[in-house]
């Protein structure tokens, strides 16, 4: 049953009030915090290890944050639906800032890992909160205009993160890589507190939290992320640790699904997956995450090892992909707002992703930076058509009372996709590189052959260096071919998306059976009440 949201004076859809734009600015800052953190920390890690020691536990500085973020994401979404999005979002910002401050004060590696987990716990609520609040404030049809902003924040984090992290570490010390979050977070906290006014949700019963479901989902997600993180690196894929974690993850998720069918307030209500569009967007989001983060990982490796770029320059060389993603996302959003049509974008995006990955798979030791830049732009354009459209369509496919879980579920599937993409493409890449090095007489370098940077490569004998460059080209060829095959699945899924009118797009045509909703939700859509009930 739809929740009463109250009424307010209508606001023209084409010109959101200034206060809504201020809220959007605060949300973009919060989104930047969540995305920028790991990018900044990556460049500070060597310095952190030099001061705190604990090299053996280095990977946990990132893994603890990632695990906490992934595991808490669906829980934050459900809490927002139950208790109100503003309070939940503010709580996540506070937890993130506490984790940031404590991480900056850490005195040993154990403390840093624990505080990073606290920080990741807050970060899980930041991303979900941003998406769900935007879903409350802006009708889906109008939301397309703001896609460029979200894509721009993502591009800024990916490009600027390593540069900012290196500069802060060199001039202020690694602790400021965490402290820098505090002033930005304080600004977002103040703006959201004073400007954001969402309608209160009156419930006729006291919400009962699905604690068992939360525990099972957390265990399942944690096990899966650990399998994809440790498999083939810390432990062999056939080791008892990986096999045990896989069994634990499968059992926990199976138990979670069973609990969701019986819980009064399920963490992830399964009825949302009965909507075809929502299920397809979850699948496409998973596959997009798989491809995107795999590409972001292996393109800099190729650029440093084969094209001779420095670590900093390899980040800048990703600009063609990221700028294309941002520009196309902006254009697709504007067209969606003007026409209310969106089905064509996932189809075009899927086709361009396949083409871009196939082109990247053709790169070898002779490929110029210009050529690889064009290939990256094709892939970026494909991702630009998909990144925000998936969230928009997913949110448009559920009732308002499920906006939080819809946002968190879509975000979770994209996160899990990125974990699988990095793991699977990484195993294939590393195996191919080491096989090629062994076949070409790489000798001692074979053991480190997937981890040499441009500086280390320059110290190798010419024959060994050339062998390594060929090996990396072969490794990226295989990884991107697999990525292209995965992207084909995304393209096929996009063909089955239904063109359901976006809320705020005017009168709806007669809905299909799976898209029919109760009278309260239909009335809310006709009134375009998302913008109306804002500030």
Coordinates of C-alpha atoms in Angstrom, one line a residue:
X1 CA 0.0 0.0 0.0
X2 CA 1.3 3.4 -0.9
X3 CA 2.4 5.7 1.9
X4 CA 0.8 9.1 2.5
X5 CA 3.3 11.7 1.6
X6 CA 1.4 14.9 2.2
X7 CA 0.8 17.8 -0.2
X8 CA 2.6 20.9 -1.2
X9 CA 2.2 23.7 -3.7
X10 CA 3.2 22.5 -7.2
X11 CA 6.6 23.4 -8.5
X12 CA 7.2 23.7 -12.2
X13 CA 9.0 20.5 -13.5
X14 CA 11.1 22.5 -15.9
X15 CA 12.6 24.8 -13.2
X16 CA 13.3 23.2 -9.9
X17 CA 13.5 25.7 -7.1
X18 CA 16.9 27.0 -6.1
X19 CA 16.7 25.1 -2.8
X20 CA 16.5 21.8 -4.7
X21 CA 19.6 22.7 -6.7
X22 CA 21.4 23.5 -3.4
X23 CA 20.4 20.1 -2.1
X24 CA 21.6 18.5 -5.2
X25 CA 25.0 20.2 -4.7
X26 CA 25.2 18.8 -1.2
X27 CA 24.3 15.3 -2.6
X28 CA 27.0 15.6 -5.2
X29 CA 29.6 16.4 -2.5
X30 CA 28.5 13.4 -0.5
X31 CA 28.7 11.2 -3.6
X32 CA 32.2 12.6 -4.3
X33 CA 33.3 11.7 -0.8
X34 CA 32.2 8.0 -1.2
X35 CA 33.8 7.6 -4.6
X36 CA 36.9 9.6 -4.0
X37 CA 38.1 7.9 -0.9
X38 CA 39.6 4.7 -2.3
X39 CA 41.1 6.6 -5.2
X40 CA 43.0 8.9 -2.9
X41 CA 44.1 6.2 -0.4
X42 CA 45.6 4.1 -3.2
X43 CA 48.4 6.6 -3.8
X44 CA 49.0 7.0 0.0
X45 CA 49.3 3.3 0.8
X46 CA 53.1 3.0 0.3
X47 CA 53.7 5.9 2.7
X48 CA 51.2 4.4 5.2
X49 CA 53.1 1.1 5.2
X50 CA 56.4 2.9 5.6
X51 CA 55.2 4.6 8.8
X52 CA 52.8 2.0 10.4
X53 CA 54.4 -1.2 9.1
X54 CA 52.1 -4.2 8.7
X55 CA 52.9 -4.9 5.0
X56 CA 51.3 -8.4 5.3
X57 CA 47.9 -6.8 6.1
X58 CA 48.2 -4.0 3.5
X59 CA 45.4 -5.3 1.3
X60 CA 42.9 -5.1 4.2
X61 CA 43.2 -1.3 4.1
X62 CA 41.1 -1.4 0.9
X63 CA 39.3 -4.7 1.5
X64 CA 37.9 -3.6 4.9
X65 CA 36.4 -0.5 3.4
X66 CA 35.0 -2.4 0.3
X67 CA 33.5 -5.1 2.4
X68 CA 31.8 -2.7 4.8
X69 CA 30.4 -0.6 2.0
X70 CA 29.0 -3.6 0.0
X71 CA 27.5 -5.3 3.1
X72 CA 25.8 -2.2 4.5
X73 CA 24.4 -0.9 1.2
X74 CA 21.1 -2.8 1.1
X75 CA 20.6 -2.3 4.9
X76 CA 21.0 1.5 4.5
X77 CA 18.4 1.5 1.7
X78 CA 15.9 -0.4 3.8
X79 CA 16.5 1.9 6.9
X80 CA 15.8 4.9 4.7
X81 CA 12.5 3.4 3.6
X82 CA 11.5 2.5 7.2
X83 CA 12.6 5.6 9.1
X84 CA 13.0 8.4 6.6
X85 CA 15.7 9.2 4.2
X86 CA 17.0 12.4 5.6
X87 CA 17.8 11.1 9.1
X88 CA 19.3 7.9 7.7
X89 CA 21.5 9.9 5.2
X90 CA 22.7 12.3 7.8
X91 CA 23.6 9.3 10.0
X92 CA 25.7 7.8 7.2
X93 CA 27.6 11.0 6.7
X94 CA 28.4 11.3 10.4
X95 CA 29.6 7.7 10.5
X96 CA 31.8 8.2 7.5
X97 CA 33.3 11.4 9.0
X98 CA 34.0 9.6 12.3
X99 CA 35.7 6.8 10.4
X100 CA 37.7 9.3 8.4
X101 CA 38.9 11.1 11.6
X102 CA 39.8 7.9 13.4
X103 CA 41.6 6.5 10.3
X104 CA 43.7 9.7 10.2
X105 CA 44.6 9.2 13.9
X106 CA 45.5 5.4 13.6
X107 CA 48.7 4.4 15.3
X108 CA 49.1 0.9 13.8
X109 CA 47.8 -1.1 10.8
X110 CA 45.2 -2.9 12.9
X111 CA 43.6 0.3 14.0
X112 CA 43.6 1.6 10.5
X113 CA 41.9 -1.4 9.1
X114 CA 39.2 -1.3 11.8
X115 CA 38.6 2.4 11.3
X116 CA 38.5 1.9 7.5
X117 CA 35.6 -0.6 8.1
X118 CA 33.8 2.1 10.1
X119 CA 34.4 4.6 7.2
X120 CA 33.1 2.0 4.7
X121 CA 30.0 1.4 6.8
X122 CA 29.1 5.1 6.4
X123 CA 30.1 5.1 2.7
X124 CA 27.5 2.4 2.0
X125 CA 24.8 4.8 3.1
X126 CA 26.2 7.8 1.2
X127 CA 25.7 6.3 -2.3
X128 CA 22.3 4.8 -1.5
X129 CA 21.1 8.0 0.2
X130 CA 22.1 10.2 -2.7
X131 CA 20.3 8.0 -5.3
X132 CA 17.2 7.6 -3.1
X133 CA 16.9 11.3 -2.2
X134 CA 17.2 12.3 -5.8
X135 CA 14.5 9.7 -6.5
X136 CA 12.3 11.5 -4.0
X137 CA 13.0 15.0 -5.2
X138 CA 13.1 14.8 -9.0
X139 CA 10.6 13.0 -11.2
X140 CA 12.3 10.3 -13.4
X141 CA 11.7 12.2 -16.6
X142 CA 13.3 15.3 -15.2
X143 CA 16.0 13.3 -13.5
X144 CA 17.8 12.8 -16.8
X145 CA 18.9 16.5 -16.8
X146 CA 21.1 15.7 -13.7
X147 CA 22.7 12.6 -15.1
X148 CA 25.6 14.6 -16.4
X149 CA 26.3 15.9 -12.9
X150 CA 26.5 12.4 -11.5
X151 CA 28.7 11.2 -14.4
X152 CA 30.9 14.3 -13.9
X153 CA 31.4 13.5 -10.2
X154 CA 32.4 9.9 -11.1
X155 CA 34.9 11.1 -13.7
X156 CA 36.3 13.7 -11.3
X157 CA 36.8 11.0 -8.6
X158 CA 38.5 8.6 -11.1
X159 CA 40.8 11.3 -12.6
X160 CA 41.4 13.5 -9.6
X161 CA 41.6 10.9 -6.9
X162 CA 45.2 9.7 -7.6
X163 CA 46.4 13.2 -8.3
X164 CA 44.9 14.6 -5.2
X165 CA 46.1 11.7 -3.1
X166 CA 49.7 12.0 -4.3
X167 CA 49.7 15.7 -3.8
X168 CA 48.3 15.5 -0.2
X169 CA 50.6 12.7 0.7
X170 CA 53.7 14.4 -0.6
X171 CA 53.0 17.8 1.0
X172 CA 50.8 17.3 4.0
X173 CA 51.3 13.6 5.0
X174 CA 49.2 10.6 4.5
X175 CA 46.9 11.3 7.5
X176 CA 45.4 14.3 5.5
X177 CA 44.2 11.8 2.9
X178 CA 41.6 11.0 5.5
X179 CA 41.3 14.4 7.2
X180 CA 40.4 16.1 3.8
X181 CA 37.0 14.4 4.1
X182 CA 36.1 16.3 7.2
X183 CA 35.6 19.8 5.8
X184 CA 33.8 18.5 2.7
X185 CA 31.6 16.3 4.8
X186 CA 30.8 19.1 7.2
X187 CA 29.7 21.3 4.3
X188 CA 27.4 18.5 3.0
X189 CA 26.1 17.8 6.5
X190 CA 25.2 21.5 7.1
X191 CA 23.6 21.9 3.6
X192 CA 21.5 18.8 3.9
X193 CA 20.4 19.6 7.5
X194 CA 19.3 23.1 6.7
X195 CA 17.9 22.9 3.2
X196 CA 16.6 19.4 2.6
X197 CA 12.9 19.0 3.7
X198 CA 11.4 15.7 2.7
X199 CA 7.7 14.8 3.6
X200 CA 7.3 12.8 6.7
X201 CA 6.1 9.2 6.1
X202 CA 3.2 8.2 8.4
X203 CA 3.1 4.5 9.0
X204 CA 0.2 2.7 10.7
X205 CA 2.5 0.2 12.4
X206 CA 5.9 0.1 14.1
X207 CA 8.4 -1.2 11.6
X208 CA 10.0 -4.5 12.5
X209 CA 13.6 -4.8 11.3
X210 CA 14.6 -8.0 9.5
X211 CA 17.6 -8.7 11.7
X212 CA 18.1 -12.3 10.5
X213 CA 17.9 -11.3 6.9
X214 CA 20.4 -8.5 7.5
X215 CA 22.9 -10.9 9.1
X216 CA 22.5 -13.5 6.4
X217 CA 22.9 -10.9 3.6
X218 CA 26.0 -9.4 5.3
X219 CA 27.6 -12.8 5.7
X220 CA 26.8 -13.8 2.1
X221 CA 28.1 -10.5 0.5
X222 CA 31.2 -10.6 2.7
X223 CA 32.0 -14.2 1.7
X224 CA 31.5 -13.4 -2.0
X225 CA 33.7 -10.2 -1.9
X226 CA 36.4 -12.1 -0.1
X227 CA 36.3 -14.9 -2.6
X228 CA 36.7 -12.5 -5.5
X229 CA 39.4 -10.5 -3.6
X230 CA 41.5 -13.4 -2.4
X231 CA 40.9 -16.0 -5.1
X232 CA 44.1 -16.5 -7.2
X233 CA 46.1 -14.0 -5.1
X234 CA 46.1 -14.7 -1.4
X235 CA 44.9 -18.2 -1.8
X236 CA 44.6 -20.7 -4.7
X237 CA 41.1 -21.0 -6.2
X238 CA 40.9 -24.6 -5.2
X239 CA 42.2 -24.0 -1.6
X240 CA 40.0 -24.9 1.4
X241 CA 39.7 -21.2 2.3
X242 CA 38.2 -20.2 -1.1
X243 CA 36.0 -23.3 -1.3
X244 CA 34.8 -22.8 2.2
X245 CA 34.0 -19.1 1.7
X246 CA 32.2 -20.0 -1.5
X247 CA 30.0 -22.6 0.3
X248 CA 29.4 -20.1 3.1
X249 CA 28.3 -17.4 0.7
X250 CA 26.0 -19.6 -1.3
X251 CA 24.4 -21.0 1.9
X252 CA 24.0 -17.6 3.5
X253 CA 22.4 -16.1 0.4
X254 CA 20.1 -19.1 0.0
X255 CA 19.0 -18.6 3.6
X256 CA 18.6 -14.9 2.9
X257 CA 16.2 -15.5 0.0
X258 CA 14.2 -17.9 2.2
X259 CA 13.9 -15.4 5.0
X260 CA 12.9 -12.6 2.6
X261 CA 9.7 -14.6 1.7
X262 CA 8.6 -14.6 5.3
X263 CA 9.9 -11.4 6.9
X264 CA 7.3 -8.6 7.7
X265 CA 9.8 -5.9 6.5
X266 CA 12.3 -7.7 4.3
X267 CA 15.7 -6.1 3.7
X268 CA 15.3 -6.7 0.0
X269 CA 11.6 -7.4 -0.8
X270 CA 11.6 -10.0 -3.6
X271 CA 8.4 -8.6 -5.2
X272 CA 10.5 -5.8 -6.8
X273 CA 12.1 -8.4 -9.0
X274 CA 8.7 -9.4 -10.4
X275 CA 9.0 -6.2 -12.5
X276 CA 10.8 -7.1 -15.7
X277 CA 12.5 -3.7 -16.1
X278 CA 13.8 -3.7 -12.5
X279 CA 15.3 -7.2 -12.9
X280 CA 16.8 -6.3 -16.3
X281 CA 18.4 -3.1 -14.8
X282 CA 19.9 -5.2 -12.0
X283 CA 21.4 -7.5 -14.5
X284 CA 22.7 -4.7 -16.8
X285 CA 24.1 -2.9 -13.7
X286 CA 26.0 -6.0 -12.7
X287 CA 27.5 -6.5 -16.2
X288 CA 28.3 -2.8 -16.5
X289 CA 30.2 -2.9 -13.2
X290 CA 32.0 -6.0 -14.3
X291 CA 33.2 -4.4 -17.5
X292 CA 33.8 -0.9 -16.2
X293 CA 36.1 -1.6 -13.3
X294 CA 37.9 -4.3 -15.2
X295 CA 38.8 -1.8 -17.8
X296 CA 39.8 0.9 -15.3
X297 CA 42.2 -1.7 -13.7
X298 CA 43.8 -3.0 -16.8
X299 CA 44.1 0.0 -19.1
X300 CA 46.6 1.8 -16.7
X301 CA 48.6 -1.5 -16.6
X302 CA 48.8 -1.6 -20.4
X303 CA 49.6 2.1 -20.6
X304 CA 52.4 1.9 -18.1
X305 CA 54.0 -1.4 -19.3
X306 CA 53.5 -1.1 -23.0
X307 CA 53.1 2.6 -23.8
X308 CA 55.6 3.8 -21.2
X309 CA 53.3 6.1 -19.3
X310 CA 54.0 7.1 -15.7
X311 CA 51.5 6.2 -13.0
X312 CA 50.1 9.8 -12.9
X313 CA 49.9 10.0 -16.7
X314 CA 48.2 6.7 -17.0
X315 CA 45.4 8.1 -15.0
X316 CA 45.2 11.2 -17.3
X317 CA 45.2 8.9 -20.3
X318 CA 41.9 7.5 -19.2
X319 CA 40.4 10.9 -20.0
X320 CA 39.0 9.9 -23.4
X321 CA 36.9 7.2 -21.7
X322 CA 35.7 9.3 -18.8
X323 CA 35.0 12.4 -20.8
X324 CA 33.0 10.4 -23.4
X325 CA 31.1 8.8 -20.5
X326 CA 30.3 12.1 -19.0
X327 CA 29.3 13.8 -22.3
X328 CA 27.1 10.9 -23.5
X329 CA 25.4 10.6 -20.1
X330 CA 24.5 14.3 -20.2
X331 CA 23.1 14.0 -23.8
X332 CA 21.1 10.9 -23.0
X333 CA 19.7 12.5 -19.9
X334 CA 18.6 15.6 -21.8
X335 CA 17.0 13.6 -24.5
X336 CA 15.2 11.4 -21.9
X337 CA 13.9 14.6 -20.2
X338 CA 12.7 16.1 -23.5
X339 CA 11.1 12.9 -25.0
X340 CA 10.4 10.6 -22.0
X341 CA 11.9 7.8 -24.1
X342 CA 14.8 5.7 -22.8
X343 CA 14.7 2.1 -24.2
X344 CA 17.1 3.0 -27.1
X345 CA 19.9 4.1 -24.7
X346 CA 20.6 0.7 -23.0
X347 CA 20.6 -0.9 -26.4
X348 CA 23.0 1.6 -27.9
X349 CA 25.1 1.5 -24.8
X350 CA 25.3 -2.3 -24.8
X351 CA 26.4 -2.3 -28.5
X352 CA 29.0 0.4 -27.9
X353 CA 30.4 -1.5 -24.9
X354 CA 30.8 -4.6 -26.9
X355 CA 32.5 -2.7 -29.7
X356 CA 34.8 -0.7 -27.4
X357 CA 36.0 -3.8 -25.5
X358 CA 36.5 -5.7 -28.8
X359 CA 38.6 -2.8 -30.1
X360 CA 40.6 -2.6 -26.9
X361 CA 41.3 -6.3 -27.3
X362 CA 43.1 -5.6 -30.5
X363 CA 45.8 -3.4 -28.9
X364 CA 49.3 -4.6 -29.1
X365 CA 52.8 -3.3 -28.6
X366 CA 52.5 -1.0 -31.7
X367 CA 49.2 0.6 -30.8
X368 CA 49.6 4.4 -30.4
X369 CA 48.1 6.4 -27.6
X370 CA 45.8 8.2 -30.0
X371 CA 44.4 4.9 -31.3
X372 CA 43.9 3.5 -27.8
X373 CA 42.3 6.8 -26.8
X374 CA 39.7 6.4 -29.6
X375 CA 39.0 2.8 -28.5
X376 CA 38.5 4.0 -24.9
X377 CA 36.2 6.8 -26.0
X378 CA 33.9 4.2 -27.7
X379 CA 33.8 2.2 -24.4
X380 CA 33.2 5.3 -22.4
X381 CA 30.3 6.3 -24.6
X382 CA 28.7 2.9 -24.1
X383 CA 29.0 3.2 -20.3
X384 CA 27.6 6.7 -20.5
X385 CA 24.4 5.4 -22.0
X386 CA 24.1 2.9 -19.2
X387 CA 25.5 4.2 -16.0
X388 CA 22.6 6.5 -14.9
X389 CA 19.8 5.1 -17.1
X390 CA 20.0 1.8 -15.2
X391 CA 19.3 3.6 -11.9
X392 CA 16.6 5.8 -13.4
X393 CA 14.6 2.9 -14.9
X394 CA 15.0 0.8 -11.8
X395 CA 13.6 3.6 -9.6
X396 CA 10.8 4.2 -12.0
X397 CA 9.8 0.5 -11.8
X398 CA 9.0 0.4 -8.1
X399 CA 6.6 2.2 -5.7
X400 CA 7.8 5.1 -3.7
X401 CA 7.8 3.0 -0.5
X402 CA 10.5 0.8 -2.1
X403 CA 12.7 3.6 -3.5
X404 CA 15.4 3.0 -1.0
X405 CA 15.7 -0.8 -1.5
X406 CA 15.5 -0.3 -5.3
X407 CA 18.4 2.2 -5.2
X408 CA 20.5 0.0 -2.8
X409 CA 19.8 -3.2 -4.8
X410 CA 20.9 -1.6 -8.0
X411 CA 24.0 -0.2 -6.4
X412 CA 24.8 -3.6 -4.8
X413 CA 24.6 -5.5 -8.0
X414 CA 26.9 -3.0 -9.7
X415 CA 29.3 -3.3 -6.8
X416 CA 29.2 -7.1 -6.9
X417 CA 29.7 -6.9 -10.7
X418 CA 32.9 -4.9 -10.2
X419 CA 34.2 -7.4 -7.7
X420 CA 33.6 -10.3 -10.1
X421 CA 35.0 -8.3 -13.1
X422 CA 38.2 -7.4 -11.3
X423 CA 38.7 -11.0 -10.0
X424 CA 37.9 -12.9 -13.2
X425 CA 39.7 -10.6 -15.6
X426 CA 42.6 -10.3 -13.2
X427 CA 43.0 -14.1 -13.0
X428 CA 43.0 -14.4 -16.8
X429 CA 45.3 -11.4 -17.3
X430 CA 47.9 -12.6 -14.7
X431 CA 47.8 -16.2 -16.0
X432 CA 48.3 -15.1 -19.6
X433 CA 51.2 -12.7 -18.7
X434 CA 53.0 -15.3 -16.6
X435 CA 52.5 -18.0 -19.3
X436 CA 53.9 -15.7 -22.0
X437 CA 56.9 -14.7 -19.8
X438 CA 57.7 -18.3 -19.1
X439 CA 57.5 -19.2 -22.8
X440 CA 59.8 -16.3 -23.7
X441 CA 62.4 -17.1 -21.0
X442 CA 61.3 -14.5 -18.5
X443 CA 63.1 -16.3 -15.7
X444 CA 63.0 -14.7 -12.3
X445 CA 60.8 -11.8 -13.6
X446 CA 58.0 -14.3 -14.2
X447 CA 57.0 -14.3 -10.5
X448 CA 56.4 -10.6 -10.5
X449 CA 55.5 -10.3 -14.2
X450 CA 52.0 -8.9 -13.7
X451 CA 53.1 -6.2 -11.3
X452 CA 55.9 -4.3 -12.9
X453 CA 55.4 -0.6 -13.3
X454 CA 57.1 1.7 -15.9
X455 CA 60.0 2.6 -13.6
X456 CA 60.8 -1.1 -12.8
X457 CA 60.4 -2.0 -16.4
X458 CA 63.0 0.5 -17.5
X459 CA 65.6 -1.3 -15.4
X460 CA 65.1 -4.7 -17.1
X461 CA 67.3 -5.8 -20.0
X462 CA 65.9 -4.9 -23.4
X463 CA 65.1 -8.5 -24.4
X464 CA 63.2 -9.1 -21.1
X465 CA 61.5 -5.8 -21.3
X466 CA 60.2 -6.5 -24.8
X467 CA 59.0 -10.0 -23.7
X468 CA 57.1 -8.4 -20.9
X469 CA 55.5 -5.9 -23.1
X470 CA 54.3 -8.6 -25.5
X471 CA 53.0 -10.6 -22.5
X472 CA 51.0 -7.7 -21.1
X473 CA 49.5 -7.0 -24.6
X474 CA 48.5 -10.7 -24.7
X475 CA 47.0 -10.5 -21.2
X476 CA 45.0 -7.4 -21.9
X477 CA 43.8 -9.0 -25.2
X478 CA 42.4 -11.9 -23.3
X479 CA 40.9 -9.9 -20.5
X480 CA 39.1 -7.5 -22.9
X481 CA 37.8 -10.3 -25.1
X482 CA 36.2 -11.8 -22.0
X483 CA 34.8 -8.4 -21.1
X484 CA 33.3 -8.1 -24.6
X485 CA 31.6 -11.5 -24.2
X486 CA 30.1 -10.4 -20.9
X487 CA 29.0 -7.1 -22.5
X488 CA 27.1 -9.1 -25.2
X489 CA 24.9 -10.4 -22.4
X490 CA 24.2 -6.8 -21.3
X491 CA 23.2 -5.9 -24.9
X492 CA 20.8 -8.9 -25.1
X493 CA 19.3 -8.0 -21.8
X494 CA 18.7 -4.4 -23.0
X495 CA 16.6 -5.7 -25.9
X496 CA 14.0 -6.9 -23.5
X497 CA 13.5 -3.6 -21.7
X498 CA 9.9 -2.2 -21.8
X499 CA 9.3 1.4 -22.6
X500 CA 7.2 2.2 -19.5
X501 CA 6.4 6.0 -19.2
X502 CA 8.5 7.8 -16.7
X503 CA 6.8 9.5 -13.7
X504 CA 6.4 13.2 -14.4
X505 CA 6.0 12.5 -18.1
X506 CA 2.3 13.4 -18.3
X507 CA -0.6 11.0 -18.7
X508 CA 0.2 7.4 -18.6
X509 CA -1.0 4.9 -21.1
X510 CA -2.8 1.8 -19.9
X511 CA -0.2 -0.1 -18.0
X512 CA 0.7 -3.7 -18.4
X513 CA -0.4 -6.1 -15.7
X514 CA 3.1 -6.2 -14.1
X515 CA 3.3 -2.4 -14.0
X516 CA -0.1 -1.7 -12.4
X517 CA -0.1 0.0 -9.1
X518 CA -2.5 0.9 -6.4
X519 CA -4.6 4.1 -6.6
X520 CA -2.4 6.0 -4.2
X521 CA 0.7 5.5 -6.3
X522 CA -1.1 6.3 -9.6
X523 CA -2.4 9.5 -8.0
X524 CA 1.1 10.4 -6.9
X525 CA 2.5 9.9 -10.4
X526 CA -0.3 12.0 -12.0
X527 CA 0.4 14.9 -9.7
X528 CA 4.1 14.8 -10.4
X529 CA 4.4 14.9 -6.7
X530 CA 8.1 14.2 -6.4
X531 CA 9.1 17.8 -7.1
X532 CA 5.9 19.1 -5.5
X533 CA 6.7 17.6 -2.1
X534 CA 10.4 18.8 -2.1
X535 CA 11.6 21.8 -0.2

